Amino acid sequence: MARRVLITGARAVAALDIARDFAAAGWEPHLADSVPVRMARWSKAPARVHRYPAPRQQGAAFRARIVELVDTFGFERVVPTCEEVFHLAAPALQCRLGERLFVPNLATLRQLHDKLAFARHCGEWGLPVPESHPIDSVEDLTRFASRSREWVFKPRFSRFGDSALVAPDRRALAAITPSPDKPWMAQARIHGEEVCFHGVAHRGELVAFAAYRSSWRLGGGAGYAFEPVADQHREALCKIAARLAQCAAIHGQFACDAMFDEAGVAYLLECNPRATSGVHLLTGAGHLAHAIGGGIAAPEAAPRTLYLGPAMVVFGLPQAVRGARMRDWWRCVATGHDVVSRPGDRWPLLGALCDAASFSLTGCKHNISTNAAATYDLEWNGEELP
């Protein structure tokens, strides 16, 4: 019988691509989520798609359902892709799942997810980060008012870059209302080229790595098209990723945003201790599955251009029209590859559009953005978990 893996956070395209890679490696992939996920259900990749209660609002029921699924299907690996990673890593559930769970402990995840804590730890580990300061009150903002254009302000717990303020003026800065319960931070602004990388670490050893940049982004900063970076940048980022994995003793997936300044020096900006779009550069032949499942080092990711098909049409095409970038848009679509649909597995493209519409309706219902709606039932902002 094939080895079985449970991949949670099935709403993410990354989850579907990870499932495809595990299938290519001979595993039986199952996907699961707390919301209807048509993209995953309409794909031929997973053996089954399961449902569990909302991790954020129904924590006890979520934990019970995960244990039930693992006991019923005998999964060898549980691989999170979204912010349910924090709920899976909570002491009670991590203790129950043990070696099956491919995540660090919650304390390590907090070090990486809290943007200020991440910057401070990187400084201790000798990794390059911009100057960073806590902002826990309105009074803390006053010392930045006269030079706010030199800084980036962002919540310490956030996602997608939705709330980040880059070089704001005094009026925009005054709109921030930080508090001990909702702390912010100020980070020195670095001018240069922003890049990202995705890594997989097995007990502190980097076993898979891909670096990319994106010139097609949502307003908050999340990219939906991914292009290879220059070789020298890739090498520098790989060394940084390997040291970060070792120093933080990471066992799981992690990704970072970084900035190369005008002198070519790389600075780490923040970390996502979960799957990100970088996984798409590592999937296809089962190498990512071998890295996750057995700690087997994956070969260097081949340089290629990839994109999220629905986002490239819904967001990219209007951006191209407004910004007179139709030639760039067409070049990306013509030379790149969509990661949502694949030959013989086209229905996920329609499913992704339906899922996006569903999150949009959820956002309207709760008076939040579509991005916020996509994590409404699973996000974690540093609160204690049992």
mmCIF file with all atom_site columns, N, CA and C in Angstrom, residues 12 15 66 242 309 320 350 366:
data_model
loop_
_atom_site.group_PDB
_atom_site.id
_atom_site.type_symbol
_atom_site.label_atom_id
_atom_site.label_alt_id
_atom_site.label_comp_id
_atom_site.label_asym_id
_atom_site.label_entity_id
_atom_site.label_seq_id
_atom_site.pdbx_PDB_ins_code
_atom_site.Cartn_x
_atom_site.Cartn_y
_atom_site.Cartn_z
_atom_site.occupancy
_atom_site.B_iso_or_equiv
_atom_site.pdbx_formal_charge
_atom_site.auth_seq_id
_atom_site.auth_comp_id
_atom_site.auth_asym_id
_atom_site.auth_atom_id
_atom_site.pdbx_PDB_model_num
ATOM 1  N N  . ALA A 1 12  ? -4.968  26.630 -0.445  1.00 0.00 ? 12  ALA A N  1
ATOM 2  C CA . ALA A 1 12  ? -3.782  27.210 -1.073  1.00 0.00 ? 12  ALA A CA 1
ATOM 3  C C  . ALA A 1 12  ? -3.378  26.420 -2.308  1.00 0.00 ? 12  ALA A C  1
ATOM 4  N N  . ALA A 1 15  ? -0.767  23.900 -1.595  1.00 0.00 ? 15  ALA A N  1
ATOM 5  C CA . ALA A 1 15  ? -1.181  22.590 -1.088  1.00 0.00 ? 15  ALA A CA 1
ATOM 6  C C  . ALA A 1 15  ? -1.447  21.622 -2.232  1.00 0.00 ? 15  ALA A C  1
ATOM 7  N N  . ILE A 1 66  ? -8.380  16.253 13.528  1.00 0.00 ? 66  ILE A N  1
ATOM 8  C CA . ILE A 1 66  ? -7.065  15.908 12.981  1.00 0.00 ? 66  ILE A CA 1
ATOM 9  C C  . ILE A 1 66  ? -6.614  14.555 13.514  1.00 0.00 ? 66  ILE A C  1
ATOM 10 N N  . ALA A 1 242 ? 20.327  28.407 4.684   1.00 0.00 ? 242 ALA A N  1
ATOM 11 C CA . ALA A 1 242 ? 20.945  27.280 5.378   1.00 0.00 ? 242 ALA A CA 1
ATOM 12 C C  . ALA A 1 242 ? 21.331  27.659 6.804   1.00 0.00 ? 242 ALA A C  1
ATOM 13 N N  . GLY A 1 309 ? -2.661  31.193 -12.541 1.00 0.00 ? 309 GLY A N  1
ATOM 14 C CA . GLY A 1 309 ? -3.492  31.539 -13.686 1.00 0.00 ? 309 GLY A CA 1
ATOM 15 C C  . GLY A 1 309 ? -4.657  32.460 -13.380 1.00 0.00 ? 309 GLY A C  1
ATOM 16 N N  . ALA A 1 320 ? -1.905  45.368 -16.095 1.00 0.00 ? 320 ALA A N  1
ATOM 17 C CA . ALA A 1 320 ? -1.157  45.553 -17.328 1.00 0.00 ? 320 ALA A CA 1
ATOM 18 C C  . ALA A 1 320 ? -1.769  46.658 -18.185 1.00 0.00 ? 320 ALA A C  1
ATOM 19 N N  . LEU A 1 350 ? -11.050 26.468 -12.680 1.00 0.00 ? 350 LEU A N  1
ATOM 20 C CA . LEU A 1 350 ? -12.399 26.950 -12.399 1.00 0.00 ? 350 LEU A CA 1
ATOM 21 C C  . LEU A 1 350 ? -12.682 26.904 -10.901 1.00 0.00 ? 350 LEU A C  1
ATOM 22 N N  . HIS A 1 366 ? -17.990 39.970 6.724   1.00 0.00 ? 366 HIS A N  1
ATOM 23 C CA . HIS A 1 366 ? -17.300 40.384 7.951   1.00 0.00 ? 366 HIS A CA 1
ATOM 24 C C  . HIS A 1 366 ? -16.667 41.767 7.822   1.00 0.00 ? 366 HIS A C  1
#
